Amino acid sequence: MSETVLEVQGLITAFDTERGLIRAVDQVGFSVEKGRTLGIVGESGCGKSVTAMSIVRLLPQPAGRILGGRVMFQGRDLTKISPKELRKVRGGEIGVVFQEPMTALNPVHRIGRQLVEALRLHKKISQRKAWAEAIELLRLVRIPAPEMRMGDYPHQLSGGMRQRVVIAMALSCRPDLLIADEPTTALDVTVQAQILDLIKRLQQEMGMALILITHDLGVIAENCDDVVVMYAGRVVERAPVKELFANPLHAYTKGLLASIPRLETPPKTVLPTIPGMVATLSEFVPGCRFCQRMGRKGPTLRERPPFEQVKAGHWVEMCPVCYEGKEAGA
Ligand SMILES: Nc1ncnc2c1ncn2[C@@H]1O[C@H](COP(=O)(O)OP(=O)(O)OP(=O)(O)O)[C@@H](O)[C@H]1O
Ligand SMILES: [Mg+2]
């Protein structure tokens, strides 16, 4: 039996702006099982990071607010627990790795000190023991000569090394869930592959659940079991990864898939791109936002399409225009 580690239901997150409360995440739901990897994909501005930040309640303050829904993590609703309990969960039971490693590291403290502090925040261990564990963690994330690196400041490390340190910190307390939000975007391609391999290997060793956020469907194909496709603050399609690639049903997912290069693509072919851009939050229509993107007018813009399961594990937003299953329009 699979064991659900995290279940997000109907999550609504809004920002307080001059135009009032505006929803960046609008009733998003998904779940992740132990040892499995869920990918969240979508273009820039679709709400992937806001979703991740909502789960651990690290939203920009005071503007960001969770307005509704539940984030069930091992029997507790994280939207309801006290700040004290939340601190225990964050960095203890849930590890988070964000895109830019420098934001997670303190530039004025040495790597060793930061790791030791992270370890001692959640575990009652001596300074000496924490120091030894920190060295082990650096070894685990394949940092050469870890004893020497403990004395380095973040700026003395390369981007890839810094991200390894951030991963080491996120993993320091052996979390049950790791959320990695574009963990490799700031790195060059070969380092990207190394970091993703490292995350996957550690996931297998520790049996963690993983949420991997990316705008890159190639990364999803190689690393995930299940996929959530986000568009304009909503989930438009959700399916096991093989099913999504073999049988995409929403026009947005199809557009994303068409824009990735394939081996059989002749060189210098111009890949199709999805026209237009994701609307800004204040312009979002209540109805189908992909219709909005495509410049369509009419009733589909007014009412939110239902989100339905069309076959086992495969869910789609059933806009009469953007749902492109076989029977669509029949
Ligand atoms: N502090 C904030 N105040 C107001 N709006 C915000 C704030 N932070 C994010 N947003 C808005 O929320 C929306 C979703 O942003 P989010 O960062 O989640 O996108 P994303 O899918 O992670 O994109 P990317 O791929 O660029 O990381 C965007 O329209 C963004 O402008
Ligand atoms: Mg983001």
Coordinates of C-alpha atoms and ligand atoms in Angstrom, one line a residue, residues 48-49 99 181-182 213, ligand 2:
K48 CA 4.6 26.9 -8.6
S49 CA 6.7 28.6 -6.0
Q99 CA 16.3 28.0 -6.7
D181 CA 11.9 24.4 -6.2
E182 CA 13.9 24.7 -9.4
I213 CA 9.3 22.0 -9.2
Ligands
MG2 MG 9.1 29.8 -9.0

